[in-house]
Backbone as XML, in Angstrom:
<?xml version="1.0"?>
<chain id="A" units="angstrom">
  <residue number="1" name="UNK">
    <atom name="N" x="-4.076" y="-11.493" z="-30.538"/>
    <atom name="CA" x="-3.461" y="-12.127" z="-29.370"/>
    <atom name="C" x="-2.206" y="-11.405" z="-28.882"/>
  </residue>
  <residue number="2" name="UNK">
    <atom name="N" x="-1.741" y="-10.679" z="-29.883"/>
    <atom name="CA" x="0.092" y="-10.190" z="-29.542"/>
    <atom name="C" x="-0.436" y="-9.019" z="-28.680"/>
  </residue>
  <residue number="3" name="UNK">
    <atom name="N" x="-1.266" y="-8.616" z="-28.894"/>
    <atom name="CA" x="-1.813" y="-6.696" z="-28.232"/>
    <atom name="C" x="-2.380" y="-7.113" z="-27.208"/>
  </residue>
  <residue number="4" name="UNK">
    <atom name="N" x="-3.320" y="-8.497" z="-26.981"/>
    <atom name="CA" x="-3.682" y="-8.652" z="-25.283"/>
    <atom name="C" x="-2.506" y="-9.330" z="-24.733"/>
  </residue>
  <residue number="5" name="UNK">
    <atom name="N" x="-1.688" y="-9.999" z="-24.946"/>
    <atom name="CA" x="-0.561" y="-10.544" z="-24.305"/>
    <atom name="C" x="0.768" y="-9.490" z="-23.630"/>
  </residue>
  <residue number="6" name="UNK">
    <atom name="N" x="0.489" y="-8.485" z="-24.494"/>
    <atom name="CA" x="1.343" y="-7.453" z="-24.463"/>
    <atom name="C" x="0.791" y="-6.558" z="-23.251"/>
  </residue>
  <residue number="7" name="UNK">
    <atom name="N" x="-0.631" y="-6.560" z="-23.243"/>
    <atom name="CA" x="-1.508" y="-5.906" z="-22.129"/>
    <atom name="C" x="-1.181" y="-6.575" z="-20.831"/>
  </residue>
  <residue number="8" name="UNK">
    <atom name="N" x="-1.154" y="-7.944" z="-21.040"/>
    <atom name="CA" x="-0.969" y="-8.747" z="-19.302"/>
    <atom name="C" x="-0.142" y="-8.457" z="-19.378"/>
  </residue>
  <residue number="9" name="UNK">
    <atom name="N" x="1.002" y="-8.352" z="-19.927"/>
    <atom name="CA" x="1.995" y="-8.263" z="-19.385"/>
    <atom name="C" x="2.214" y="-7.012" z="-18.600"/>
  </residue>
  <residue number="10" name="UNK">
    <atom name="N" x="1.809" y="-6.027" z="-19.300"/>
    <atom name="CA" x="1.741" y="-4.801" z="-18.792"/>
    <atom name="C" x="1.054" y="-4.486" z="-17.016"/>
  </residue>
  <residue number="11" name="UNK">
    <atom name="N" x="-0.135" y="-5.163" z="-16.907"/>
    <atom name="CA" x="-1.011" y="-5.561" z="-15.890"/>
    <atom name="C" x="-0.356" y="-6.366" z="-14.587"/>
  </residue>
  <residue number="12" name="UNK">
    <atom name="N" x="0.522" y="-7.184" z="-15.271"/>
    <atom name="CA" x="1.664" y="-8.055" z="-14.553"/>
    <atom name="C" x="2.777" y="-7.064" z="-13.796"/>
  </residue>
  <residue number="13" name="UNK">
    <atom name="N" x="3.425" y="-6.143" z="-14.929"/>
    <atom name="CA" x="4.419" y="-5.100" z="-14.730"/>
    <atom name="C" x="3.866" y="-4.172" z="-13.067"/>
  </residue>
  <residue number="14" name="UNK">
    <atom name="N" x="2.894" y="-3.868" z="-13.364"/>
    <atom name="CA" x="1.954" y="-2.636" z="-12.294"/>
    <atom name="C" x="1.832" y="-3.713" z="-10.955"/>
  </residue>
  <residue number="15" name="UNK">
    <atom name="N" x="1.223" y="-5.015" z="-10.972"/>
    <atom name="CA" x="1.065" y="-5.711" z="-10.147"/>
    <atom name="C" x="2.473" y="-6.133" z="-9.120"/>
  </residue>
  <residue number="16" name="UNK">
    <atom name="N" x="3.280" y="-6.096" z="-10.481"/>
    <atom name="CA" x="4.690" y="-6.714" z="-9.056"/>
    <atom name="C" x="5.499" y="-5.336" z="-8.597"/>
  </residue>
  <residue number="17" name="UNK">
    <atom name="N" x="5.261" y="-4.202" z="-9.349"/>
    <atom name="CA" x="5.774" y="-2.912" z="-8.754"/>
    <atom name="C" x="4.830" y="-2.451" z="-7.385"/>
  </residue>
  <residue number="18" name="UNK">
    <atom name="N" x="3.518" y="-2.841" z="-7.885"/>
    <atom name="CA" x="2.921" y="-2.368" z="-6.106"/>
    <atom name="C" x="2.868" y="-2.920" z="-4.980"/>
  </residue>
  <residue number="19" name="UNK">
    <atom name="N" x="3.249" y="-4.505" z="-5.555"/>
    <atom name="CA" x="3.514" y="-5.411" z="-4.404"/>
    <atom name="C" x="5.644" y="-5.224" z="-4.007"/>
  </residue>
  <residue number="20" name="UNK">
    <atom name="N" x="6.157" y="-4.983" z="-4.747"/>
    <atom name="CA" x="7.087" y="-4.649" z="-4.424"/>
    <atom name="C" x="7.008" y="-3.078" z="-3.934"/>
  </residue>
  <residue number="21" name="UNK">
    <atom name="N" x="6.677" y="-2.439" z="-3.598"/>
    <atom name="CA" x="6.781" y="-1.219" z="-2.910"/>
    <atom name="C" x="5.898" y="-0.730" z="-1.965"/>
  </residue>
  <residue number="22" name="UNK">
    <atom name="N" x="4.980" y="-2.144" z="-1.463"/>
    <atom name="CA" x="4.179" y="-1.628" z="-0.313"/>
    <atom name="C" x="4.877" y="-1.607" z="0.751"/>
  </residue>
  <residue number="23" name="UNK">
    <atom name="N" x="6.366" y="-1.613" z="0.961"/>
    <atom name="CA" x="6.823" y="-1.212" z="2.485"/>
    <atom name="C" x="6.828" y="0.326" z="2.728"/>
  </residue>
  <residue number="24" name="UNK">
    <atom name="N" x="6.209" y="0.915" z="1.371"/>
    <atom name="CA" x="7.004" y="2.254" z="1.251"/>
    <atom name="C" x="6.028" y="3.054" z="0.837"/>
  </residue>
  <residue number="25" name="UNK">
    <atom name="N" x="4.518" y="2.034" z="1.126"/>
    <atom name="CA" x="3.591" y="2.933" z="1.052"/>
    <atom name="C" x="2.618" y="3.460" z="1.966"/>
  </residue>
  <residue number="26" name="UNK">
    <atom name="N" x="1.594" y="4.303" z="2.450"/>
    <atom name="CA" x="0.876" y="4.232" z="3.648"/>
    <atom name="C" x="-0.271" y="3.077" z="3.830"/>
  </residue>
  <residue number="27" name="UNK">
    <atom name="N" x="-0.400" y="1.987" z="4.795"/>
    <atom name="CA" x="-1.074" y="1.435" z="4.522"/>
    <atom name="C" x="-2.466" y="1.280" z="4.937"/>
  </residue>
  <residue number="28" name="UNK">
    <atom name="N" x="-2.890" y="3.336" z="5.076"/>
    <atom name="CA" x="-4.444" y="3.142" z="5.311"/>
    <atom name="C" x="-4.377" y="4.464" z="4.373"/>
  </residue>
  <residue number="29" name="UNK">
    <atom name="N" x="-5.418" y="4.164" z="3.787"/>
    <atom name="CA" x="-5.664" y="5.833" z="2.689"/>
    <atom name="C" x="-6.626" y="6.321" z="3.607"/>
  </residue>
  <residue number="30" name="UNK">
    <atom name="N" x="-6.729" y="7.731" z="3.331"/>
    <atom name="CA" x="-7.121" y="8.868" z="3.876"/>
    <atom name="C" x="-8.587" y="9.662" z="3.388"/>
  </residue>
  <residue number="31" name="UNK">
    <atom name="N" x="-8.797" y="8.991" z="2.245"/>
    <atom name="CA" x="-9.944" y="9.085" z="1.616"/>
    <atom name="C" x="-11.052" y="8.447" z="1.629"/>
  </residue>
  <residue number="32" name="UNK">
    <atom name="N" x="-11.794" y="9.576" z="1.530"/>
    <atom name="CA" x="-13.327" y="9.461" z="1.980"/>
    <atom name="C" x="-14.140" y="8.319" z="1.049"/>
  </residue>
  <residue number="33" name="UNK">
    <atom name="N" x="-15.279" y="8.199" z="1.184"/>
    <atom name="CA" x="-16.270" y="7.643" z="0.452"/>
    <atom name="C" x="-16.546" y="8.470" z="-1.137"/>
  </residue>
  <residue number="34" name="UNK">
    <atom name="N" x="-16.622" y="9.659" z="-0.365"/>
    <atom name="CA" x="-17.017" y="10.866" z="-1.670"/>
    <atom name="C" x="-16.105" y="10.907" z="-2.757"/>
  </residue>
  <residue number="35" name="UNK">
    <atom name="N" x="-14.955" y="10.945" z="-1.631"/>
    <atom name="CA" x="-13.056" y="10.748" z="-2.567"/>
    <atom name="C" x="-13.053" y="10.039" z="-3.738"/>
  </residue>
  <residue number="36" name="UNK">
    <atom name="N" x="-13.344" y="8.913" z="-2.874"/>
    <atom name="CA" x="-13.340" y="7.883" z="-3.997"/>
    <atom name="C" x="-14.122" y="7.414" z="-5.331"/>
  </residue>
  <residue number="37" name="UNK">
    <atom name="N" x="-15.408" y="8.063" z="-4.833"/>
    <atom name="CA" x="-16.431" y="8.081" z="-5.706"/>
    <atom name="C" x="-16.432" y="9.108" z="-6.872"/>
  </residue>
  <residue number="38" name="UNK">
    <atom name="N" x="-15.881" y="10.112" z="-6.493"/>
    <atom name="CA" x="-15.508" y="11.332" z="-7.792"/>
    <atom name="C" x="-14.061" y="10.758" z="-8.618"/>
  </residue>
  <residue number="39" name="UNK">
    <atom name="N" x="-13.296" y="10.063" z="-7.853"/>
    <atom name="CA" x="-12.621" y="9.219" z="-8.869"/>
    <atom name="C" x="-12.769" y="8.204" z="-9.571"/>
  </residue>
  <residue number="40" name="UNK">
    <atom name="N" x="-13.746" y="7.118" z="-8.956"/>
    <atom name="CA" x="-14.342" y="6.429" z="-9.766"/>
    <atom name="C" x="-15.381" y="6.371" z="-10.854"/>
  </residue>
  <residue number="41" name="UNK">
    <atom name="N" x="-16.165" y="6.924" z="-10.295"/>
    <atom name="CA" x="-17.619" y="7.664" z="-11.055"/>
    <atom name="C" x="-16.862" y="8.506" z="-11.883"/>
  </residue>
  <residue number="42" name="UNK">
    <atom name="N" x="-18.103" y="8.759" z="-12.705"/>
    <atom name="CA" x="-17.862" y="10.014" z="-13.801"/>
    <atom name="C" x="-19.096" y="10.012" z="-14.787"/>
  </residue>
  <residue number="43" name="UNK">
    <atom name="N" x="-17.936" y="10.760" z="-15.856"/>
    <atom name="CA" x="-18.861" y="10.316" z="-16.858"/>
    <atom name="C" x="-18.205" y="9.376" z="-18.162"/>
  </residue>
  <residue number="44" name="UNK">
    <atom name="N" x="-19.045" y="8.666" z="-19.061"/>
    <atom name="CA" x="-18.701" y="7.060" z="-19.167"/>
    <atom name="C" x="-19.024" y="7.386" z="-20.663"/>
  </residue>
  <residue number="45" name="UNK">
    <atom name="N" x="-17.787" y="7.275" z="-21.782"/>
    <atom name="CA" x="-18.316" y="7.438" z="-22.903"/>
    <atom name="C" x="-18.730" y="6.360" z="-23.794"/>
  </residue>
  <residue number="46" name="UNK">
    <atom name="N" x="-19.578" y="6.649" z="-24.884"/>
    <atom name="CA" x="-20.359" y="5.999" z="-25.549"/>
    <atom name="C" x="-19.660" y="5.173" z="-26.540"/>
  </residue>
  <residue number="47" name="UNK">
    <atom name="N" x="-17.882" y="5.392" z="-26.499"/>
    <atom name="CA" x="-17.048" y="4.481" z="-27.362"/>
    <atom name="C" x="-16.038" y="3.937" z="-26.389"/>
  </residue>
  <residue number="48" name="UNK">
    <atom name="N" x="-15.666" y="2.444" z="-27.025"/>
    <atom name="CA" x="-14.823" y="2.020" z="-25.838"/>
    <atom name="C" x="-13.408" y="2.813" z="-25.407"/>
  </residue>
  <residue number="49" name="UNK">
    <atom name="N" x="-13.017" y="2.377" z="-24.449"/>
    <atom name="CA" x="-11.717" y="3.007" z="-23.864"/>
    <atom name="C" x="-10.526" y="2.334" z="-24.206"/>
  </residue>
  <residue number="50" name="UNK">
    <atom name="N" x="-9.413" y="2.382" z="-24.555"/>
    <atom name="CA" x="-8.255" y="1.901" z="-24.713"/>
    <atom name="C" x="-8.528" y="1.001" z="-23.268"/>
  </residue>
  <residue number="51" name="UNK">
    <atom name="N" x="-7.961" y="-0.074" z="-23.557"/>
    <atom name="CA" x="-7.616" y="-1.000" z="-22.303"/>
    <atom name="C" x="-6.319" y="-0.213" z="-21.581"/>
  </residue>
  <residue number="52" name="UNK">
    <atom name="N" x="-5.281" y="0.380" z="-22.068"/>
    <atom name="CA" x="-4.113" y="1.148" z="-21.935"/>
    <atom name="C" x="-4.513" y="2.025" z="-20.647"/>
  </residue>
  <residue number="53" name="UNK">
    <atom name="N" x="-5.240" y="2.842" z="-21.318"/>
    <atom name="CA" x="-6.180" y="4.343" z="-20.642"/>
    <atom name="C" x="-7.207" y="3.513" z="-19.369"/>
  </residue>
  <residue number="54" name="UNK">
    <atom name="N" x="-7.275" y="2.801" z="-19.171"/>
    <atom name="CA" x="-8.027" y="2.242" z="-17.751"/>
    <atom name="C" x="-7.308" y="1.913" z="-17.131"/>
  </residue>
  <residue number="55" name="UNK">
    <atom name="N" x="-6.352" y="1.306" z="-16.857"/>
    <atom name="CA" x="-5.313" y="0.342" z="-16.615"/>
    <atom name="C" x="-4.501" y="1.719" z="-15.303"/>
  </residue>
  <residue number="56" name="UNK">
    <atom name="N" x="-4.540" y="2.973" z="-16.987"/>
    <atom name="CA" x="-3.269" y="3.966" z="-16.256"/>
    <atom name="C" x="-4.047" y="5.042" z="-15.386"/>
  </residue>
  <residue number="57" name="UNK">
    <atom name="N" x="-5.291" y="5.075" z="-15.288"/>
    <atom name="CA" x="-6.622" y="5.288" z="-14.542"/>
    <atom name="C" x="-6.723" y="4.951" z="-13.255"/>
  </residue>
  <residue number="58" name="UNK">
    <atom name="N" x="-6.754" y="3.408" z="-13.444"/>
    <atom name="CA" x="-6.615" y="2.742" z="-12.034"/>
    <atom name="C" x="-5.186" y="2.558" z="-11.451"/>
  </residue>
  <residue number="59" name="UNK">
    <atom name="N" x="-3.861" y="2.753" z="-11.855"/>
    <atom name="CA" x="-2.941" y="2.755" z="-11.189"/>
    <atom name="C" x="-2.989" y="4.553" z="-10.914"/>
  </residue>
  <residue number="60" name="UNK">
    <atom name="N" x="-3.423" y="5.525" z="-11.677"/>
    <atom name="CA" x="-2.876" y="6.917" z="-11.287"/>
    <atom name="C" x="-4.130" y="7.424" z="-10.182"/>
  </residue>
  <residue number="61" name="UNK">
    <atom name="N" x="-4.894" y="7.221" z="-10.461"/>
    <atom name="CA" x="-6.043" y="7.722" z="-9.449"/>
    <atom name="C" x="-6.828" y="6.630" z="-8.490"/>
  </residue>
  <residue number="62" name="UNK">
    <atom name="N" x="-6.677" y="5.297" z="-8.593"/>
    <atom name="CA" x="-7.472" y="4.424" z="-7.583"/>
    <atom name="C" x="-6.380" y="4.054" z="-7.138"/>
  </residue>
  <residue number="63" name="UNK">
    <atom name="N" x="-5.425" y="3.101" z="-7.400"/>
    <atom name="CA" x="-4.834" y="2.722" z="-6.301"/>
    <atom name="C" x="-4.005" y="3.315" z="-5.364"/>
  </residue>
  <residue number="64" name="UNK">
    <atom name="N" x="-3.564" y="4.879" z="-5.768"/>
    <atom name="CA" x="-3.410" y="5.382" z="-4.275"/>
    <atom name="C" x="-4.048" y="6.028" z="-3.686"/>
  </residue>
  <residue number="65" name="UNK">
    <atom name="N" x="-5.395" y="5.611" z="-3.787"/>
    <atom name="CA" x="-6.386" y="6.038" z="-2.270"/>
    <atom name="C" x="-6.612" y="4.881" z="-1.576"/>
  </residue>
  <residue number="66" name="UNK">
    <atom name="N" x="-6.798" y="3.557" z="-1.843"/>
    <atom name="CA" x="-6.530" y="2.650" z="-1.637"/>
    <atom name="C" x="-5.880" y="1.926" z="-0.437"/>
  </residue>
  <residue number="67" name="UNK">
    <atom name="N" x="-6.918" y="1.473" z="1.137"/>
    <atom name="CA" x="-5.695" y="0.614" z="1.989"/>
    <atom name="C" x="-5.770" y="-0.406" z="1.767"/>
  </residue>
  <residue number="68" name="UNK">
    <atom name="N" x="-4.134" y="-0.508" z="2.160"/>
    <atom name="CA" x="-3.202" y="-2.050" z="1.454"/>
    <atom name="C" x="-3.880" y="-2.744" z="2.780"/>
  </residue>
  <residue number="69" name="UNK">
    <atom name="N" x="-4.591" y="-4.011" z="2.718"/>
    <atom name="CA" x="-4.592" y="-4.739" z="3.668"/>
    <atom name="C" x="-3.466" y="-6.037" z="3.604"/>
  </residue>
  <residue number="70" name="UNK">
    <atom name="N" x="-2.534" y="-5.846" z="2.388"/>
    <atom name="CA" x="-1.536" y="-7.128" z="2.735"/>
    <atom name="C" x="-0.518" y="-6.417" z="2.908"/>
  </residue>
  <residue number="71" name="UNK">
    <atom name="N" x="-0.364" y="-4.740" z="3.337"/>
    <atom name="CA" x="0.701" y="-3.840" z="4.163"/>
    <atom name="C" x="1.443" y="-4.934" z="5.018"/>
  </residue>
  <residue number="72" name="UNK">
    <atom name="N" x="2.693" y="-4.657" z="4.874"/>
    <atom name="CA" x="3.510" y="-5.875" z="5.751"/>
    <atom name="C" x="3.595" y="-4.832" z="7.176"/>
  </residue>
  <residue number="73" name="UNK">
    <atom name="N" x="3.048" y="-3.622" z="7.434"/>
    <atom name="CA" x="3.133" y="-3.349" z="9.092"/>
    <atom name="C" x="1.974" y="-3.799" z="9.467"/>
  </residue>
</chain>
């Protein structure tokens, strides 16, 4: 329980930093279908992933291709 609690929190941390800094971000990404798909896709290994290592996955490579539709412009 202490290592997933420690995880939301972490999940929590990322969540109020991107909502606190969408004035300061672009709020239409620029990326394609393909873009996105070579960042998402891949290849998928046969042992699990750190919850850590997805987390820093989807904040370093998905969410800034990403448009903000709750962009405050």
């Amino acid at each position: 329980p202490d290592d997933m609690r420690a995880f939301g929190y972490q999940v929590v941390d990322v969540l109020v930093a991107h909502y606190a800094g969408l004035a300061d971000k672009s709020p239409v990404s620029r990326g394609t279908r393909r873009d996105m798909e070579q960042v998402i896709q891949g290849e998928f290994s046969a042992q699990p992933t750190p919850p850590a290592d997805v987390l820093a996955h989807v904040v370093q490579d998905v969410l800034p291709h990403t448009s903000l539709i709750t962009h405050p412009r």
